[in-house]
CSV table of C-alpha atoms in Angstrom, one decimal:
chain,number,residue,atom,x,y,z
A,332,MET,CA,91.6,64.0,139.3
A,333,ALA,CA,90.0,64.4,135.8
A,334,SER,CA,89.9,61.1,133.9
A,335,HIS,CA,91.6,62.8,130.9
A,336,ALA,CA,95.1,63.8,131.6
A,337,VAL,CA,95.1,66.0,128.4
A,338,GLU,CA,92.2,67.3,126.4
A,339,LEU,CA,92.7,69.1,123.1
A,340,LYS,CA,89.7,71.1,121.9
A,341,ASN,CA,89.9,72.3,118.3
A,342,VAL,CA,93.5,73.4,118.8
A,343,GLY,CA,95.3,75.6,116.2
A,344,PHE,CA,98.7,77.2,116.2
A,345,GLU,CA,99.8,79.9,113.8
A,346,THR,CA,103.2,81.5,113.5
A,347,GLY,CA,104.4,84.0,110.9
A,348,GLY,CA,101.1,83.8,109.0
A,349,LEU,CA,101.4,80.0,108.7
A,350,TRP,CA,99.1,77.6,110.4
A,351,LEU,CA,101.3,74.7,111.7
A,352,LEU,CA,98.3,73.0,113.4
A,353,ARG,CA,94.6,73.4,112.8
A,354,GLY,CA,91.4,71.9,114.3
A,355,VAL,CA,93.1,69.2,116.5
A,356,SER,CA,90.7,67.6,119.0
A,357,ALA,CA,91.6,64.6,121.0
A,358,GLU,CA,92.2,63.4,124.6
A,359,VAL,CA,94.7,61.3,126.5
A,360,ASP,CA,93.5,59.2,129.4
A,361,VAL,CA,95.5,59.1,132.6
A,362,GLY,CA,98.3,56.5,132.5
A,363,LYS,CA,98.1,56.0,128.7
A,364,THR,CA,100.8,56.3,126.2
A,365,VAL,CA,100.0,58.0,122.9
A,366,ALA,CA,102.5,57.8,120.1
A,367,ILE,CA,102.3,60.6,117.6
A,368,ILE,CA,103.5,59.7,114.1
A,369,GLY,CA,103.5,61.6,110.8
A,370,PRO,CA,105.8,63.1,108.2
A,371,SER,CA,108.5,65.7,109.0
A,372,GLY,CA,107.0,69.1,109.5
A,373,ALA,CA,103.6,67.8,110.1
A,374,GLY,CA,103.3,69.6,113.4
A,375,LYS,CA,104.0,66.8,115.9
A,376,SER,CA,106.6,68.6,118.0
A,377,THR,CA,104.6,71.8,117.9
A,378,LEU,CA,101.6,69.9,119.2
A,379,ILE,CA,103.3,68.6,122.3
A,380,SER,CA,105.0,71.9,123.0
A,381,LEU,CA,101.6,73.4,123.4
A,382,ILE,CA,100.8,71.1,126.2
A,383,ASN,CA,103.4,72.5,128.6
A,384,LEU,CA,102.8,76.0,127.2
A,385,LEU,CA,106.3,76.3,125.6
A,386,ARG,CA,104.1,77.6,122.8
A,387,THR,CA,100.7,79.2,123.2
A,388,PRO,CA,97.7,77.8,121.1
A,389,THR,CA,96.4,80.4,118.7
A,390,GLU,CA,92.9,79.0,118.8
A,391,GLY,CA,91.1,76.3,120.8
A,392,GLU,CA,91.8,75.1,124.3
A,393,ILE,CA,94.1,72.6,125.9
A,394,VAL,CA,92.9,71.2,129.3
A,395,VAL,CA,95.6,69.6,131.4
A,396,MET,CA,94.4,67.7,134.5
A,397,GLY,CA,91.2,69.7,134.5
A,398,ARG,CA,92.6,73.1,133.9
A,399,GLU,CA,93.2,75.1,130.7
A,400,VAL,CA,97.0,75.5,130.2
A,401,ARG,CA,96.8,79.3,130.2
A,402,GLU,CA,95.1,79.2,133.6
A,403,TRP,CA,97.8,77.2,135.2
A,404,PRO,CA,100.6,79.0,137.0
A,405,VAL,CA,103.2,78.5,134.3
A,406,ARG,CA,106.0,77.1,136.5
A,407,GLU,CA,103.7,74.6,138.2
A,408,LEU,CA,102.3,73.4,134.9
A,409,ARG,CA,105.8,72.7,133.6
A,410,GLN,CA,106.7,70.8,136.8
A,411,ARG,CA,103.8,68.5,136.3
A,412,VAL,CA,104.1,68.2,132.5
A,413,GLY,CA,107.7,67.2,131.9
A,414,MET,CA,109.3,67.4,128.5
A,415,VAL,CA,112.3,65.7,127.0
A,416,PHE,CA,113.9,66.9,123.8
A,417,GLN,CA,115.3,65.2,120.8
A,418,SER,CA,118.8,66.4,121.3
A,419,PRO,CA,119.4,66.2,125.1
A,420,VAL,CA,120.4,69.5,126.6
A,421,ILE,CA,123.4,68.9,129.0
A,422,PHE,CA,124.5,71.8,131.2
A,423,PRO,CA,128.1,72.3,132.3
A,424,GLY,CA,128.8,70.3,135.5
A,425,THR,CA,128.5,66.8,136.8
A,426,VAL,CA,125.7,64.3,136.1
A,427,ARG,CA,124.5,65.0,139.6
A,428,GLU,CA,124.1,68.7,139.0
A,429,ASN,CA,122.3,68.0,135.7
A,430,VAL,CA,119.9,65.5,137.3
A,431,LEU,CA,119.1,67.8,140.2
A,432,LEU,CA,118.8,71.0,138.2
A,433,GLY,CA,115.0,71.1,137.9
A,434,LEU,CA,114.5,70.5,141.7
A,435,GLU,CA,117.0,73.2,142.4
A,436,LEU,CA,115.2,75.7,140.2
A,437,HIS,CA,112.1,75.2,142.4
A,438,HIS,CA,114.0,75.1,145.7
A,439,ARG,CA,112.7,71.6,146.2
A,440,PRO,CA,114.7,69.2,148.4
A,441,PRO,CA,117.3,67.1,146.4
A,442,ARG,CA,116.5,63.5,145.7
A,443,ASP,CA,118.9,60.5,145.8
A,444,VAL,CA,120.8,60.8,142.5
A,445,GLY,CA,121.7,57.1,142.6
A,446,ASP,CA,118.0,56.1,142.6
A,447,LEU,CA,117.3,58.5,139.7
A,448,LEU,CA,120.1,57.1,137.7
A,449,ARG,CA,119.0,53.5,138.4
A,450,MET,CA,115.6,54.5,137.3
A,451,VAL,CA,117.0,55.4,133.8
A,452,ASP,CA,119.3,52.3,133.8
A,453,LEU,CA,122.5,54.3,134.4
A,454,PRO,CA,125.1,53.2,137.0
A,455,PRO,CA,124.8,55.3,140.2
A,456,ASP,CA,128.6,55.8,140.3
A,457,LEU,CA,128.3,58.0,137.2
A,458,ALA,CA,126.9,60.8,139.4
A,459,ASP,CA,130.1,62.7,139.8
A,460,HIS,CA,131.3,62.4,136.2
A,461,PRO,CA,131.3,65.5,134.0
A,462,ALA,CA,128.0,65.2,132.1
A,463,GLU,CA,129.5,66.5,128.9
A,464,ASP,CA,131.8,63.4,128.6
A,465,LEU,CA,128.9,60.9,128.4
A,466,SER,CA,127.8,59.1,125.3
A,467,GLY,CA,124.7,60.2,123.3
A,468,GLY,CA,122.5,57.5,124.9
A,469,GLN,CA,123.7,58.3,128.3
A,470,LYS,CA,123.1,62.0,127.8
A,471,SER,CA,119.5,61.2,126.7
A,472,ARG,CA,119.0,59.3,129.9
A,473,VAL,CA,120.5,62.0,132.1
A,474,ALA,CA,118.1,64.5,130.5
A,475,LEU,CA,115.3,62.0,131.1
A,476,ALA,CA,116.4,61.5,134.7
A,477,ARG,CA,116.4,65.3,135.2
A,478,THR,CA,112.8,65.5,134.0
A,479,LEU,CA,111.7,62.4,136.0
A,480,ALA,CA,113.3,63.9,139.2
A,481,MET,CA,110.4,66.4,139.1
A,482,GLU,CA,107.9,63.6,139.3
A,483,PRO,CA,105.8,64.9,136.5
A,484,ASP,CA,102.3,63.5,135.9
A,485,ILE,CA,102.6,63.7,132.2
A,486,LEU,CA,105.7,63.2,130.1
A,487,LEU,CA,106.2,64.8,126.6
A,488,LEU,CA,108.8,63.0,124.6
A,489,ASP,CA,110.0,64.7,121.5
A,490,GLU,CA,111.8,62.1,119.3
A,491,VAL,CA,113.9,61.2,122.3
A,492,THR,CA,115.5,58.2,120.6
A,493,ALA,CA,115.9,59.7,117.1
A,494,ALA,CA,119.5,60.7,117.5
A,495,LEU,CA,120.6,57.4,119.0
A,496,ASP,CA,122.1,54.3,117.5
A,497,VAL,CA,120.0,51.1,117.5
A,498,HIS,CA,121.4,49.8,120.7
A,499,ALA,CA,121.0,53.0,122.7
A,500,LYS,CA,117.6,53.5,121.2
A,501,ARG,CA,116.3,50.1,122.5
A,502,GLU,CA,117.8,50.9,125.9
A,503,VAL,CA,116.1,54.2,126.3
A,504,GLU,CA,112.9,52.8,125.0
A,505,SER,CA,112.9,49.9,127.4
A,506,THR,CA,113.7,52.3,130.2
A,507,LEU,CA,110.6,54.3,129.3
A,508,LEU,CA,108.5,51.2,129.0
A,509,ARG,CA,109.5,50.0,132.4
A,510,LEU,CA,108.7,53.5,133.8
A,511,LYS,CA,105.3,53.3,132.2
A,512,GLN,CA,104.6,50.1,133.9
A,513,THR,CA,105.9,51.1,137.3
A,514,LEU,CA,104.9,54.7,137.5
A,515,HIS,CA,101.8,54.7,135.3
A,516,GLN,CA,102.8,58.0,133.8
A,517,THR,CA,100.8,59.5,131.0
A,518,MET,CA,103.0,59.9,127.9
A,519,LEU,CA,102.8,61.7,124.6
A,520,TRP,CA,105.6,60.3,122.6
A,521,VAL,CA,106.5,61.8,119.2
A,522,THR,CA,108.4,59.3,117.1
A,523,HIS,CA,109.1,58.7,113.5
A,524,ASP,CA,109.9,55.1,114.2
A,525,LEU,CA,106.8,53.1,113.4
A,526,ASP,CA,107.9,49.9,115.0
A,527,GLN,CA,108.6,51.9,118.2
A,528,ALA,CA,105.2,53.4,118.0
A,529,ARG,CA,103.7,49.9,117.8
A,530,ARG,CA,105.8,48.7,120.7
A,531,VAL,CA,105.1,51.5,123.1
A,532,ALA,CA,101.7,53.0,122.4
A,533,ASP,CA,98.2,52.3,123.7
A,534,GLU,CA,97.0,54.7,121.0
A,535,VAL,CA,98.6,56.2,117.9
A,536,TRP,CA,97.8,59.6,116.4
A,537,PHE,CA,98.7,60.2,112.8
A,538,VAL,CA,99.4,63.9,112.2
A,539,ALA,CA,99.9,65.3,108.7
A,540,GLY,CA,99.7,68.8,107.3
A,541,GLY,CA,98.9,70.2,110.8
A,542,ARG,CA,95.8,68.0,111.2
A,543,LEU,CA,95.1,65.0,113.3
A,544,VAL,CA,94.1,62.8,110.4
A,545,GLU,CA,93.6,59.5,112.2
A,546,ARG,CA,93.8,58.0,115.6
A,547,GLY,CA,93.3,54.5,117.0
A,548,SER,CA,95.0,51.5,118.6
A,549,PRO,CA,98.3,50.5,117.0
A,550,ASP,CA,96.7,47.4,115.6
A,551,GLU,CA,93.9,49.2,113.9
A,552,LEU,CA,96.0,52.0,112.6
A,553,PHE,CA,98.8,49.9,111.2
A,554,THR,CA,96.7,47.1,109.7
A,555,GLU,CA,93.6,49.0,108.5
A,556,PRO,CA,94.5,52.6,107.7
A,557,ARG,CA,91.5,54.5,106.5
A,558,SER,CA,92.9,57.7,105.1
A,559,GLU,CA,94.9,57.9,101.9
A,560,ALA,CA,97.5,60.0,103.7
A,561,LEU,CA,98.2,57.3,106.3
A,562,LYS,CA,98.1,54.5,103.7
A,563,SER,CA,100.8,56.2,101.6
A,564,PHE,CA,102.8,57.2,104.8
A,565,LEU,CA,102.8,53.5,105.9
A,566,ALA,CA,103.6,52.3,102.4
A,567,GLU,CA,106.7,54.5,102.4
A,568,GLY,CA,107.7,52.9,105.7
A,569,GLY,CA,106.9,56.1,107.6
A,570,ASP,CA,109.2,59.1,107.7
A,571,PRO,CA,112.1,58.7,105.3
A,572,ARG,CA,114.5,59.5,108.2
A,573,SER,CA,113.7,56.4,110.1
B,370,MET,CA,146.4,127.0,118.3
B,371,SER,CA,145.0,129.0,115.4
B,372,TYR,CA,142.8,127.7,112.6
B,373,VAL,CA,145.8,128.3,110.2
B,374,SER,CA,148.0,126.0,112.2
B,375,LEU,CA,145.2,123.5,112.6
B,376,SER,CA,144.8,123.5,108.8
B,377,PHE,CA,148.2,122.0,108.4
B,378,THR,CA,147.0,118.9,110.2
B,379,VAL,CA,144.6,118.3,107.3
B,380,LEU,CA,147.7,116.9,105.7
B,381,PHE,CA,147.2,113.8,107.8
B,382,VAL,CA,143.7,113.3,106.3
B,383,ALA,CA,145.1,113.8,102.9
B,384,LEU,CA,147.8,111.2,103.6
B,385,SER,CA,145.2,108.7,104.7
B,386,ILE,CA,143.2,109.3,101.6
B,387,ALA,CA,146.3,108.9,99.4
B,388,LEU,CA,147.1,105.6,101.1
B,389,SER,CA,143.6,104.4,100.7
B,390,LEU,CA,143.6,105.2,97.0
B,391,TRP,CA,147.1,103.8,96.4
B,392,LEU,CA,146.4,100.5,98.1
B,393,ARG,CA,142.7,100.4,96.9
B,394,LEU,CA,141.4,100.1,100.5
B,395,GLY,CA,138.2,101.7,99.4
B,396,VAL,CA,137.8,103.7,102.6
B,397,GLU,CA,138.6,107.2,101.2
B,398,ARG,CA,134.9,108.2,101.2
B,399,ASP,CA,134.6,107.1,104.8
B,400,ILE,CA,137.8,109.0,105.8
B,401,VAL,CA,136.4,112.2,104.2
B,402,VAL,CA,133.0,111.8,105.9
B,403,ALA,CA,134.7,111.0,109.3
B,404,ALA,CA,137.0,114.0,109.1
B,405,VAL,CA,134.3,116.5,108.0
B,406,ARG,CA,131.9,115.2,110.7
B,407,ALA,CA,134.6,115.3,113.4
B,408,ALA,CA,135.5,118.9,112.4
B,409,VAL,CA,131.9,120.2,112.2
B,410,GLN,CA,130.8,118.4,115.4
B,411,LEU,CA,133.7,119.5,117.5
B,412,ILE,CA,133.7,123.1,116.2
B,413,VAL,CA,130.0,123.4,116.9
B,414,ILE,CA,130.3,121.8,120.3
B,415,GLY,CA,133.2,124.1,121.1
B,416,TYR,CA,131.1,127.2,120.5
B,417,ILE,CA,128.1,125.7,122.4
B,418,LEU,CA,130.3,124.9,125.4
B,419,LYS,CA,131.8,128.3,125.4
B,420,TRP,CA,128.4,129.8,125.5
B,421,VAL,CA,127.1,127.4,128.2
B,422,PHE,CA,130.1,127.9,130.4
B,423,ALA,CA,129.7,131.7,130.1
B,424,SER,CA,126.0,131.6,131.0
B,425,GLN,CA,126.4,129.2,134.0
B,426,ARG,CA,122.7,128.3,134.0
B,427,LEU,CA,121.6,125.0,135.4
B,428,ILE,CA,119.1,124.3,132.6
B,429,PHE,CA,121.9,124.4,130.0
B,430,ILE,CA,124.0,122.0,132.0
B,431,LEU,CA,121.0,119.6,132.2
B,432,LEU,CA,120.2,120.0,128.5
B,433,MET,CA,123.8,119.3,127.5
B,434,VAL,CA,123.9,116.1,129.6
B,435,ALA,CA,120.5,115.0,128.3
B,436,LEU,CA,121.8,115.5,124.7
B,437,ILE,CA,124.9,113.5,125.5
B,438,ILE,CA,122.8,110.6,126.9
B,439,ALA,CA,120.3,110.7,124.0
B,440,VAL,CA,123.0,110.6,121.4
B,441,ALA,CA,124.9,107.8,123.3
B,442,ALA,CA,121.7,105.7,123.7
B,443,TRP,CA,120.8,106.2,120.0
B,444,ASN,CA,124.2,105.1,119.0
B,445,ALA,CA,124.3,102.0,121.3
B,446,ARG,CA,120.8,101.0,120.2
B,447,GLY,CA,122.3,100.1,116.8
B,448,ARG,CA,123.9,97.1,118.5
B,449,ALA,CA,120.6,95.9,119.9
B,450,LYS,CA,118.8,95.0,116.7
B,451,GLY,CA,115.7,92.9,117.4
B,452,ILE,CA,115.6,93.8,121.1
B,453,PRO,CA,112.4,95.7,121.7
B,454,GLY,CA,112.5,99.0,123.6
B,455,ALA,CA,116.3,99.1,123.6
B,456,PHE,CA,116.7,102.8,123.2
B,457,TRP,CA,114.7,103.6,126.4
B,458,ARG,CA,116.4,100.9,128.4
B,459,ILE,CA,119.9,102.0,127.4
B,460,ALA,CA,119.0,105.6,128.1
B,461,LEU,CA,117.7,104.7,131.5
B,462,GLY,CA,120.9,102.8,132.2
B,463,LEU,CA,123.0,105.8,131.2
B,464,VAL,CA,120.9,108.1,133.3
B,465,VAL,CA,121.3,105.9,136.4
B,466,THR,CA,125.1,105.8,135.7
B,467,GLU,CA,125.3,109.6,135.2
B,468,VAL,CA,123.2,110.5,138.3
B,469,LEU,CA,125.2,108.0,140.5
B,470,THR,CA,128.7,109.2,139.4
B,471,GLN,CA,127.8,112.9,139.5
B,472,ALA,CA,126.2,112.5,142.9
B,473,VAL,CA,129.4,111.1,144.2
B,474,LEU,CA,131.7,113.6,142.4
B,475,VAL,CA,129.7,116.7,143.2
B,476,GLY,CA,128.3,115.5,146.5
B,477,PHE,CA,131.7,114.8,148.0
B,478,GLY,CA,133.1,118.0,146.5
B,479,VAL,CA,135.5,116.1,144.2
B,480,ILE,CA,134.5,118.5,141.5
B,481,PRO,CA,132.6,121.8,141.8
B,482,PHE,CA,129.1,121.9,140.4
B,483,GLN,CA,130.1,124.0,137.4
B,484,ALA,CA,129.3,123.4,133.7
B,485,ARG,CA,133.0,123.0,132.7
B,486,TYR,CA,133.4,120.1,135.2
B,487,VAL,CA,130.0,118.4,135.0
B,488,ILE,CA,129.6,118.4,131.2
B,489,THR,CA,133.1,117.3,130.4
B,490,THR,CA,133.2,114.5,133.0
B,491,SER,CA,129.6,113.4,132.0
B,492,GLY,CA,130.8,113.2,128.3
B,493,MET,CA,133.7,110.9,129.3
B,494,ILE,CA,131.6,108.7,131.6
B,495,VAL,CA,128.6,108.4,129.3
B,496,GLY,CA,130.8,107.9,126.3
B,497,ASN,CA,132.5,104.9,127.9
B,498,SER,CA,129.3,103.6,129.3
B,499,MET,CA,127.8,103.8,125.8
B,500,VAL,CA,130.5,101.4,124.5
B,501,ALA,CA,129.8,99.0,127.4
B,502,ALA,CA,126.0,99.2,126.6
B,503,GLY,CA,126.7,98.4,122.9
B,504,LEU,CA,128.9,95.4,123.8
B,505,LEU,CA,126.4,94.1,126.3
B,506,MET,CA,123.5,94.3,123.8
B,507,ASN,CA,125.5,92.6,121.1
B,508,ARG,CA,126.7,89.8,123.4
B,509,LEU,CA,123.2,89.4,124.9
B,510,ARG,CA,121.8,88.8,121.3
B,511,ARG,CA,124.5,86.2,120.6
B,512,GLU,CA,124.1,84.5,124.0
B,513,VAL,CA,120.4,84.0,123.4
B,514,GLU,CA,121.0,82.8,119.8
B,515,SER,CA,123.7,80.3,120.8
B,516,GLY,CA,122.0,79.2,124.0
B,517,ARG,CA,118.4,78.9,122.9
B,518,SER,CA,118.1,75.2,123.6
B,519,GLU,CA,119.6,75.6,127.1
B,520,ILE,CA,117.2,78.5,127.8
B,521,VAL,CA,114.2,76.5,126.6
B,522,ALA,CA,115.3,73.4,128.5
B,523,VAL,CA,115.3,75.5,131.8
B,524,LEU,CA,111.9,76.9,130.9
B,525,ALA,CA,110.6,73.4,130.2
B,526,LEU,CA,111.6,72.4,133.7
B,527,GLY,CA,109.5,75.2,135.0
B,528,GLY,CA,112.4,77.5,135.6
B,529,SER,CA,111.7,81.3,135.5
B,530,PRO,CA,113.0,83.5,132.6
B,531,ARG,CA,115.5,84.9,135.1
B,532,GLN,CA,116.8,81.4,136.0
B,533,ALA,CA,117.0,80.5,132.3
B,534,MET,CA,118.8,83.7,131.4
B,535,TYR,CA,121.0,84.2,134.4
B,536,PRO,CA,124.2,82.5,133.1
B,537,ARG,CA,123.7,84.2,129.7
B,538,LEU,CA,123.2,87.6,131.3
B,539,VAL,CA,126.3,87.2,133.4
B,540,GLN,CA,128.3,86.6,130.2
B,541,ALA,CA,126.8,89.6,128.5
B,542,ILE,CA,127.4,91.9,131.5
B,543,ARG,CA,131.0,90.7,131.7
B,544,ALA,CA,131.4,91.4,128.0
B,545,GLY,CA,130.3,94.9,128.6
B,546,MET,CA,132.7,95.5,131.5
B,547,ILE,CA,135.9,93.7,130.4
B,548,PRO,CA,137.3,96.2,127.9
B,549,THR,CA,137.0,99.0,130.5
B,550,ILE,CA,138.7,96.8,133.1
B,551,ASP,CA,141.5,95.9,130.7
B,552,SER,CA,142.2,99.4,129.5
B,553,THR,CA,142.2,100.6,133.1
B,554,LYS,CA,144.9,98.0,133.9
B,555,THR,CA,147.3,99.2,131.3
B,556,THR,CA,146.5,102.9,131.6
B,557,GLY,CA,149.6,105.1,131.7
B,558,LEU,CA,151.7,102.2,130.4
B,559,VAL,CA,150.4,102.0,126.9
B,560,GLN,CA,148.9,105.4,126.4
B,561,LEU,CA,148.4,108.5,128.4
B,562,PRO,CA,144.7,109.0,128.8
B,563,GLY,CA,143.0,112.0,127.1
B,564,MET,CA,142.1,114.0,130.1
B,565,MET,CA,145.6,113.9,131.5
B,566,THR,CA,147.2,114.7,128.2
B,567,GLY,CA,144.9,117.7,127.8
B,568,GLN,CA,145.7,119.0,131.2
B,569,ILE,CA,149.5,118.6,130.8
B,570,ILE,CA,149.4,120.4,127.4
B,571,ALA,CA,147.4,123.1,129.0
B,572,GLY,CA,150.3,123.6,131.5
B,573,GLN,CA,148.9,121.7,134.5
B,574,ASP,CA,151.3,120.0,136.9
B,575,PRO,CA,151.4,116.3,135.8
B,576,VAL,CA,150.8,115.0,139.3
B,577,GLN,CA,147.6,117.2,139.5
B,578,ALA,CA,146.6,115.9,136.1
B,579,VAL,CA,147.1,112.3,137.3
B,580,ARG,CA,144.6,112.9,140.1
B,581,TYR,CA,141.9,114.1,137.8
B,582,GLN,CA,142.6,111.2,135.4
B,583,LEU,CA,142.3,108.6,138.3
B,584,MET,CA,139.0,110.2,139.3
B,585,ILE,CA,137.7,109.8,135.8
B,586,LEU,CA,139.1,106.2,135.4
B,587,PHE,CA,137.3,105.1,138.6
B,588,CYS,CA,134.1,106.8,137.4
B,589,ILE,CA,134.4,105.0,134.1
B,590,LEU,CA,134.9,101.7,135.8
B,591,ALA,CA,131.9,102.2,137.9
B,592,GLY,CA,130.0,103.5,135.0
B,593,SER,CA,130.5,100.5,132.8
B,594,ALA,CA,129.5,98.2,135.6
B,595,VAL,CA,126.4,100.1,136.6
B,596,THR,CA,125.3,100.6,132.9
B,597,SER,CA,125.9,96.9,132.0
B,598,ILE,CA,124.0,95.6,135.0
B,599,VAL,CA,121.1,98.0,134.8
B,600,ILE,CA,120.6,97.6,131.1
B,601,GLY,CA,121.1,93.8,131.3
B,602,PHE,CA,118.4,93.4,134.0
B,603,LEU,CA,116.1,95.8,132.3
B,604,THR,CA,116.4,94.1,128.9
B,605,TYR,CA,116.2,90.3,129.5
B,606,PRO,CA,112.5,90.3,130.5
B,607,THR,CA,111.6,91.7,127.1
B,608,LEU,CA,112.8,88.5,125.5
B,609,PHE,CA,110.0,86.6,127.1
B,610,ASN,CA,106.3,86.8,126.9
B,611,ARG,CA,103.7,86.5,129.6
B,612,TYR,CA,103.6,82.7,129.4
B,613,GLN,CA,107.3,82.6,130.1
B,614,GLN,CA,108.2,81.6,126.5
B,615,LEU,CA,111.3,82.8,124.7
B,616,ARG,CA,109.8,85.2,122.2
B,617,GLU,CA,110.4,84.1,118.6
B,618,ASP,CA,109.5,87.5,117.1
B,619,VAL,CA,112.6,89.1,118.7
B,620,LEU,CA,116.3,88.6,117.8
B,621,THR,CA,115.6,87.2,114.4
């Protein structure tokens, strides 16, 4: 396997005459967690949606596990690069049906739902509950379990804790941290919570105005920001929403 | 009925206009346009049909049916704003419906292959299928708009566009079919359908008229189902691009 899980080569994305991303080059090593921070509308979510080809880069190349995203069979790429969204999408039906949905789409054999639920710190006896009745934090973890059931090599996390209260946020975060340690998954984690970025990341990317302005270890980036943009972003305590 | 006696019924139009003016409904212009259009269209079609029936040539039957389908597809297309290639897909759905129903009707000798039968039944079947097509397109748009996050979530799991769209498509197809099913259920109880009414007025035995009406009702039922399903399955792939992404340039 290639040593880089993801490689971005001068990536740009344009829609409706507007460049949401331009000239982004970076790479993520296998098993590492990258936190992507930056102001609202900076292009963070757009950036990760290019990696599982939910959007197509307008220019540049994105190499995932040694192969350019457009050369992957789309369905296989999306099985290996899982994505979890900010507001968890819950389908009508039980928790079990929700968790096994992805496997079913690919006619893969079902896995033990109890194991999957334990993996995301949910009690296994929740399996037969209607998924729509769960709390926000529980729904987030069901959506996460659904993605984990696919055993992806890379996880794209789009503000997965943003809609949660403090308690639920810490729970989901610790679930993900434990997964990182046990499964050694590569993660790209968009967050507007700077403390969270500091806690979870091996490396932090600061994206602003569609550009990758700075990258480095959390310590470097938070204690010695080089660019004016990052300095003022940190001075304001990150995104005003956090 | 002579044109003179028909002219008395213009009083009904005048009454509608008077009511619209009196209650300030603001629809008097539309009433005039509708009445004039209906009169011109029907009188023209009356003379064309008279001529086509007299000539008995196959080419005229085919041309009339093609015209009916083209106008119906053009009309239903108005409900499919933002869906690319809607006209041709609707037209194809209507053609499939028309060929299928006429094949059964003519093939099994239910009706003779004559202009007066084929054109009139085609008009009724295609007209109702047009309504189904319009409802389907309208619902499909709304289903995609309201279900965007679910569709994207399935795609993100590596699901195919078909898997992502299937539950939405089923809803849209149902929406196309339900009015026909409902009106079939109450037919004869709420209103006497047009074909039967026409035959009874023309002096036919009511029981004979009922048989023709049932034939048409069953054709319309099948027509709305076939049209909705064909158009639905032809249309949903246009909402996705080659990388199995929900296109953002459509439906907006």
